[in-house]
C-alpha positions as a printed NumPy array, in Angstrom:
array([[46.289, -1.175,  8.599],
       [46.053,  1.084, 11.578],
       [48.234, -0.855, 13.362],
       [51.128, -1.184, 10.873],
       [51.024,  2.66 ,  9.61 ],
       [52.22 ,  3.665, 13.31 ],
       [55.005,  0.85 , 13.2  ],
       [55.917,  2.439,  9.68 ],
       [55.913,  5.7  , 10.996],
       [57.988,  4.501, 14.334],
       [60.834,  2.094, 12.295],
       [61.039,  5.748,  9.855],
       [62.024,  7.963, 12.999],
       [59.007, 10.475, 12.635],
       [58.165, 10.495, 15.6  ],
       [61.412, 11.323, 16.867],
       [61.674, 14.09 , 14.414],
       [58.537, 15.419, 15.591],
       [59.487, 15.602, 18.799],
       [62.935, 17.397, 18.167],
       [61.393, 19.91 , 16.232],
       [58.582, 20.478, 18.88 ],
       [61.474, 21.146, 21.243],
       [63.634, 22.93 , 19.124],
       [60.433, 25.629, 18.177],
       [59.232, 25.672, 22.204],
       [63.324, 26.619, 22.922],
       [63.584, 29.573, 19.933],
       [59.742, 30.615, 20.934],
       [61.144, 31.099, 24.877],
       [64.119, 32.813, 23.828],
       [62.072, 35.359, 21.371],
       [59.565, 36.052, 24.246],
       [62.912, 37.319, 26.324],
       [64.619, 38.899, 23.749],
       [61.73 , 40.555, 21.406],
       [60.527, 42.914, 24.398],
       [64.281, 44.075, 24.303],
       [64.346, 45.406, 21.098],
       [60.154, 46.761, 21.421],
       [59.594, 44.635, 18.717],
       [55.736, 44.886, 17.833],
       [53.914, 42.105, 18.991],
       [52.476, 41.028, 15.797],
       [56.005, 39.616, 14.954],
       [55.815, 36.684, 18.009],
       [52.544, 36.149, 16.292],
       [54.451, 35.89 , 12.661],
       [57.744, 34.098, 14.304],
       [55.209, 31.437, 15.881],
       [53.272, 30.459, 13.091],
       [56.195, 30.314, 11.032],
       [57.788, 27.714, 13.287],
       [54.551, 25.518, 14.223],
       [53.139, 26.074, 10.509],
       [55.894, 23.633,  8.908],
       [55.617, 20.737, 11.379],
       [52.635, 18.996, 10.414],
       [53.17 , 18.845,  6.55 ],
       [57.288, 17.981,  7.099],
       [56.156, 15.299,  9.383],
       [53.92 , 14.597,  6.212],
       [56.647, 14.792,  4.094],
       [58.431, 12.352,  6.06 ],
       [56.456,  9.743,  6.475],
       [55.911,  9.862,  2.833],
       [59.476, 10.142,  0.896],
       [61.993,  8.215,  3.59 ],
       [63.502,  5.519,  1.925],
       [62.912,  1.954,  3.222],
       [65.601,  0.775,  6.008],
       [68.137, -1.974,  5.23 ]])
């Protein structure tokens, strides 16, 4: 079973999707420590603007695997 939930998981793209968003939330996270300094933004909101990007990515990867519709 081990086996064939990774293929599942591989033929439905989440890993790819993973991986995008990973990038996409290290590229926004690089460009808010550069630009929240400018604007002496308190540094509790990196620690808010963080979490709220790496928070979704485990439960929409979830989500994912669980809802995508079989491929034809």
């Amino acid at each position: 079973m081990n086996r064939n939930f990774f293929a599942e998981l591989k033929r439905r793209n989440v890993y790819k999707v993973a991986v995008a968003y990973a990038v996409v939330s290290w590229l926004l996270i690089q460009a808010a420590s550069i630009l929240f300094p400018t604007f002496e933004a308190p540094s509790w909101v990196m620690k808010v603007f963080v979490a709220v990007l790496v928070g979704p990515n485990e439960p929409s990867s979830r989500w994912a695997t669980m809802h995508a519709g079989p491929k034809g």
